[in-house]
GROMACS .gro file of C-alpha atoms in nm:
model
  198
    1UNK     CA    1  -5.125   2.330   4.126
    2UNK     CA    2  -4.812   2.448   4.355
    3UNK     CA    3  -4.738   2.658   4.103
    4UNK     CA    4  -5.032   2.840   4.095
    5UNK     CA    5  -5.058   2.915   4.429
    6UNK     CA    6  -4.727   3.085   4.410
    7UNK     CA    7  -4.803   3.280   4.078
    8UNK     CA    8  -5.081   3.392   4.291
    9UNK     CA    9  -4.895   3.534   4.605
   10UNK     CA   10  -4.640   3.695   4.416
   11UNK     CA   11  -4.936   3.854   4.197
   12UNK     CA   12  -5.170   3.994   4.507
   13UNK     CA   13  -4.782   4.084   4.673
   14UNK     CA   14  -4.670   4.328   4.415
   15UNK     CA   15  -5.005   4.368   4.170
   16UNK     CA   16  -4.812   4.402   3.832
   17UNK     CA   17  -4.971   4.236   3.582
   18UNK     CA   18  -4.612   4.034   3.489
   19UNK     CA   19  -4.776   3.861   3.828
   20UNK     CA   20  -5.140   3.886   3.685
   21UNK     CA   21  -5.026   3.687   3.375
   22UNK     CA   22  -4.849   3.431   3.597
   23UNK     CA   23  -5.117   3.380   3.804
   24UNK     CA   24  -5.404   3.314   3.511
   25UNK     CA   25  -5.143   3.154   3.344
   26UNK     CA   26  -5.074   2.876   3.593
   27UNK     CA   27  -5.425   2.813   3.602
   28UNK     CA   28  -5.560   2.762   3.297
   29UNK     CA   29  -5.261   2.548   3.243
   30UNK     CA   30  -5.312   2.319   3.563
   31UNK     CA   31  -5.699   2.330   3.404
   32UNK     CA   32  -5.529   2.178   3.059
   33UNK     CA   33  -5.350   1.921   3.273
   34UNK     CA   34  -5.692   1.767   3.368
   35UNK     CA   35  -5.882   1.821   3.191
   36UNK     CA   36  -5.573   1.617   2.960
   37UNK     CA   37  -5.574   1.343   3.183
   38UNK     CA   38  -5.901   1.350   3.257
   39UNK     CA   39  -6.202   1.436   3.072
   40UNK     CA   40  -6.438   1.140   2.975
   41UNK     CA   41  -6.384   0.982   2.655
   42UNK     CA   42  -6.683   0.939   2.605
   43UNK     CA   43  -6.773   1.281   2.522
   44UNK     CA   44  -6.493   1.370   2.293
   45UNK     CA   45  -6.509   1.518   1.964
   46UNK     CA   46  -6.601   1.212   1.688
   47UNK     CA   47  -6.228   1.287   1.511
   48UNK     CA   48  -6.047   1.261   1.859
   49UNK     CA   49  -6.007   0.848   1.861
   50UNK     CA   50  -5.764   0.797   2.149
   51UNK     CA   51  -5.677   0.975   2.501
   52UNK     CA   52  -5.366   1.146   2.255
   53UNK     CA   53  -5.567   1.269   2.013
   54UNK     CA   54  -5.740   1.477   2.322
   55UNK     CA   55  -5.426   1.540   2.476
   56UNK     CA   56  -5.283   1.714   2.165
   57UNK     CA   57  -5.689   1.918   2.115
   58UNK     CA   58  -5.573   1.996   2.477
   59UNK     CA   59  -5.237   2.120   2.440
   60UNK     CA   60  -5.292   2.297   2.113
   61UNK     CA   61  -5.643   2.525   2.263
   62UNK     CA   62  -5.454   2.563   2.595
   63UNK     CA   63  -5.171   2.775   2.355
   64UNK     CA   64  -5.363   3.002   2.211
   65UNK     CA   65  -5.543   3.052   2.431
   66UNK     CA   66  -5.219   3.122   2.591
   67UNK     CA   67  -5.094   3.387   2.369
   68UNK     CA   68  -5.434   3.492   2.350
   69UNK     CA   69  -5.389   3.640   2.723
   70UNK     CA   70  -5.074   3.884   2.606
   71UNK     CA   71  -5.308   4.058   2.331
   72UNK     CA   72  -5.628   4.122   2.521
   73UNK     CA   73  -5.491   4.017   2.939
   74UNK     CA   74  -5.883   3.988   3.041
   75UNK     CA   75  -5.989   3.731   2.797
   76UNK     CA   76  -5.730   3.398   3.004
   77UNK     CA   77  -6.040   3.535   3.327
   78UNK     CA   78  -6.360   3.432   3.117
   79UNK     CA   79  -6.176   3.170   2.909
   80UNK     CA   80  -6.187   3.027   3.279
   81UNK     CA   81  -6.474   3.069   3.336
   82UNK     CA   82  -6.650   2.933   3.015
   83UNK     CA   83  -6.393   2.611   3.179
   84UNK     CA   84  -6.644   2.717   3.523
   85UNK     CA   85  -6.961   2.658   3.267
   86UNK     CA   86  -6.870   2.331   3.129
   87UNK     CA   87  -6.761   2.174   3.365
   88UNK     CA   88  -7.060   2.257   3.516
   89UNK     CA   89  -7.220   2.091   3.265
   90UNK     CA   90  -7.116   1.773   3.161
   91UNK     CA   91  -7.167   1.780   3.641
   92UNK     CA   92  -7.476   1.803   3.488
   93UNK     CA   93  -7.457   1.512   3.246
   94UNK     CA   94  -7.271   1.262   3.486
   95UNK     CA   95  -7.539   1.307   3.736
   96UNK     CA   96  -7.826   1.235   3.520
   97UNK     CA   97  -7.663   0.842   3.508
   98UNK     CA   98  -7.632   0.823   3.899
   99UNK     CA   99  -7.801   0.741   4.140
  100UNK     CA  100  -7.591   0.757   4.429
  101UNK     CA  101  -7.771   1.024   4.662
  102UNK     CA  102  -7.394   1.107   4.765
  103UNK     CA  103  -7.275   1.177   4.435
  104UNK     CA  104  -7.589   1.477   4.361
  105UNK     CA  105  -7.510   1.595   4.836
  106UNK     CA  106  -7.134   1.654   4.635
  107UNK     CA  107  -7.209   1.816   4.254
  108UNK     CA  108  -7.524   1.989   4.520
  109UNK     CA  109  -7.200   2.133   4.775
  110UNK     CA  110  -6.954   2.216   4.464
  111UNK     CA  111  -7.260   2.423   4.304
  112UNK     CA  112  -7.352   2.660   4.558
  113UNK     CA  113  -6.988   2.680   4.681
  114UNK     CA  114  -6.936   2.780   4.243
  115UNK     CA  115  -7.196   3.040   4.302
  116UNK     CA  116  -7.113   3.186   4.622
  117UNK     CA  117  -6.675   3.230   4.452
  118UNK     CA  118  -6.859   3.318   4.095
  119UNK     CA  119  -7.139   3.575   4.299
  120UNK     CA  120  -6.801   3.738   4.508
  121UNK     CA  121  -6.530   3.756   4.160
  122UNK     CA  122  -6.886   3.921   3.950
  123UNK     CA  123  -6.894   4.182   4.307
  124UNK     CA  124  -6.519   4.200   4.272
  125UNK     CA  125  -6.501   4.270   3.940
  126UNK     CA  126  -6.857   4.515   3.820
  127UNK     CA  127  -6.898   4.706   4.139
  128UNK     CA  128  -6.499   4.777   4.231
  129UNK     CA  129  -6.615   5.096   4.269
  130UNK     CA  130  -6.938   5.057   4.505
  131UNK     CA  131  -6.720   4.821   4.734
  132UNK     CA  132  -6.448   5.077   4.783
  133UNK     CA  133  -6.653   5.344   4.847
  134UNK     CA  134  -6.834   5.206   5.121
  135UNK     CA  135  -6.456   5.093   5.261
  136UNK     CA  136  -6.497   4.682   5.154
  137UNK     CA  137  -6.327   4.615   4.885
  138UNK     CA  138  -6.270   4.194   5.050
  139UNK     CA  139  -6.500   3.976   4.799
  140UNK     CA  140  -6.152   3.947   4.607
  141UNK     CA  141  -6.057   3.786   4.880
  142UNK     CA  142  -6.379   3.600   4.948
  143UNK     CA  143  -6.299   3.453   4.523
  144UNK     CA  144  -6.051   3.307   4.664
  145UNK     CA  145  -6.172   3.116   5.000
  146UNK     CA  146  -6.522   3.033   4.760
  147UNK     CA  147  -6.335   2.861   4.429
  148UNK     CA  148  -6.114   2.703   4.630
  149UNK     CA  149  -6.404   2.551   4.827
  150UNK     CA  150  -6.594   2.414   4.559
  151UNK     CA  151  -6.302   2.248   4.406
  152UNK     CA  152  -6.252   2.159   4.731
  153UNK     CA  153  -6.596   1.901   4.587
  154UNK     CA  154  -6.562   1.895   4.228
  155UNK     CA  155  -6.221   1.740   4.257
  156UNK     CA  156  -6.358   1.349   4.417
  157UNK     CA  157  -6.674   1.433   4.224
  158UNK     CA  158  -6.423   1.414   3.865
  159UNK     CA  159  -6.185   1.166   4.009
  160UNK     CA  160  -6.511   0.941   4.165
  161UNK     CA  161  -6.683   0.980   3.725
  162UNK     CA  162  -6.323   0.831   3.627
  163UNK     CA  163  -6.346   0.566   3.778
  164UNK     CA  164  -6.614   0.463   3.710
  165UNK     CA  165  -6.524   0.507   3.349
  166UNK     CA  166  -6.169   0.394   3.367
  167UNK     CA  167  -6.220   0.155   3.587
  168UNK     CA  168  -6.449  -0.082   3.573
  169UNK     CA  169  -6.387  -0.363   3.811
  170UNK     CA  170  -6.321  -0.103   4.133
  171UNK     CA  171  -6.697   0.076   4.260
  172UNK     CA  172  -6.607   0.451   4.370
  173UNK     CA  173  -6.755   0.526   4.658
  174UNK     CA  174  -6.788   0.858   4.849
  175UNK     CA  175  -6.646   0.926   5.204
  176UNK     CA  176  -6.650   1.255   5.360
  177UNK     CA  177  -6.397   1.268   5.699
  178UNK     CA  178  -6.463   1.316   5.961
  179UNK     CA  179  -6.776   1.331   5.927
  180UNK     CA  180  -7.074   1.311   5.696
  181UNK     CA  181  -7.287   1.512   5.946
  182UNK     CA  182  -7.078   1.841   5.921
  183UNK     CA  183  -7.116   2.117   5.746
  184UNK     CA  184  -6.802   2.133   5.556
  185UNK     CA  185  -6.632   1.848   5.552
  186UNK     CA  186  -6.341   1.689   5.301
  187UNK     CA  187  -6.461   1.479   5.046
  188UNK     CA  188  -6.256   1.175   4.981
  189UNK     CA  189  -6.299   0.813   4.695
  190UNK     CA  190  -6.319   0.434   4.889
  191UNK     CA  191  -6.324   0.165   4.616
  192UNK     CA  192  -6.455  -0.178   4.690
  193UNK     CA  193  -6.421  -0.428   4.427
  194UNK     CA  194  -6.731  -0.540   4.262
  195UNK     CA  195  -6.532  -0.872   4.210
  196UNK     CA  196  -6.229  -1.057   4.211
  197UNK     CA  197  -5.987  -1.125   3.987
  198UNK     CA  198  -5.788  -1.470   3.885
   0.00000   0.00000   0.00000
């Protein structure tokens, strides 16, 4: 994540081709690492038998995507958005199994921020000439802020589901700082022991 921030800053300061590749590839590799560690085992393809095999699958897929981005740089942005759609699908699958209203609220907040972010990205990408003509070229910066807000809710949600699968002796509970009633909050996960172990 630190490298993604550094490379994104470098790209937006220079607007160079190398900066663009560093920015997008650092995000791709960050997402790949997150997938490798936290992708629920229940969703593995049948040919994958262990987390180690899934690490290899994630690694090979990421290397292929990286090489493709050198051939066609625009490929990377669309690949990252495909990953986002897959993440939304996984969230929907998990929400069907979950009755906790707080989890549903967090997922709704994540999706709302993501829809606003992707709308800004599409608007900047496809209507750039229009926004420049009226001297309002800010939608790309909106994208960065809004996707960061979406990730603020996405990360604890992924951790919540990971704890459910990987640490069955604990019950994850969502909390919001500073208060549940605030419109923008920092979500966190608290772990409660389901039962004492001897």
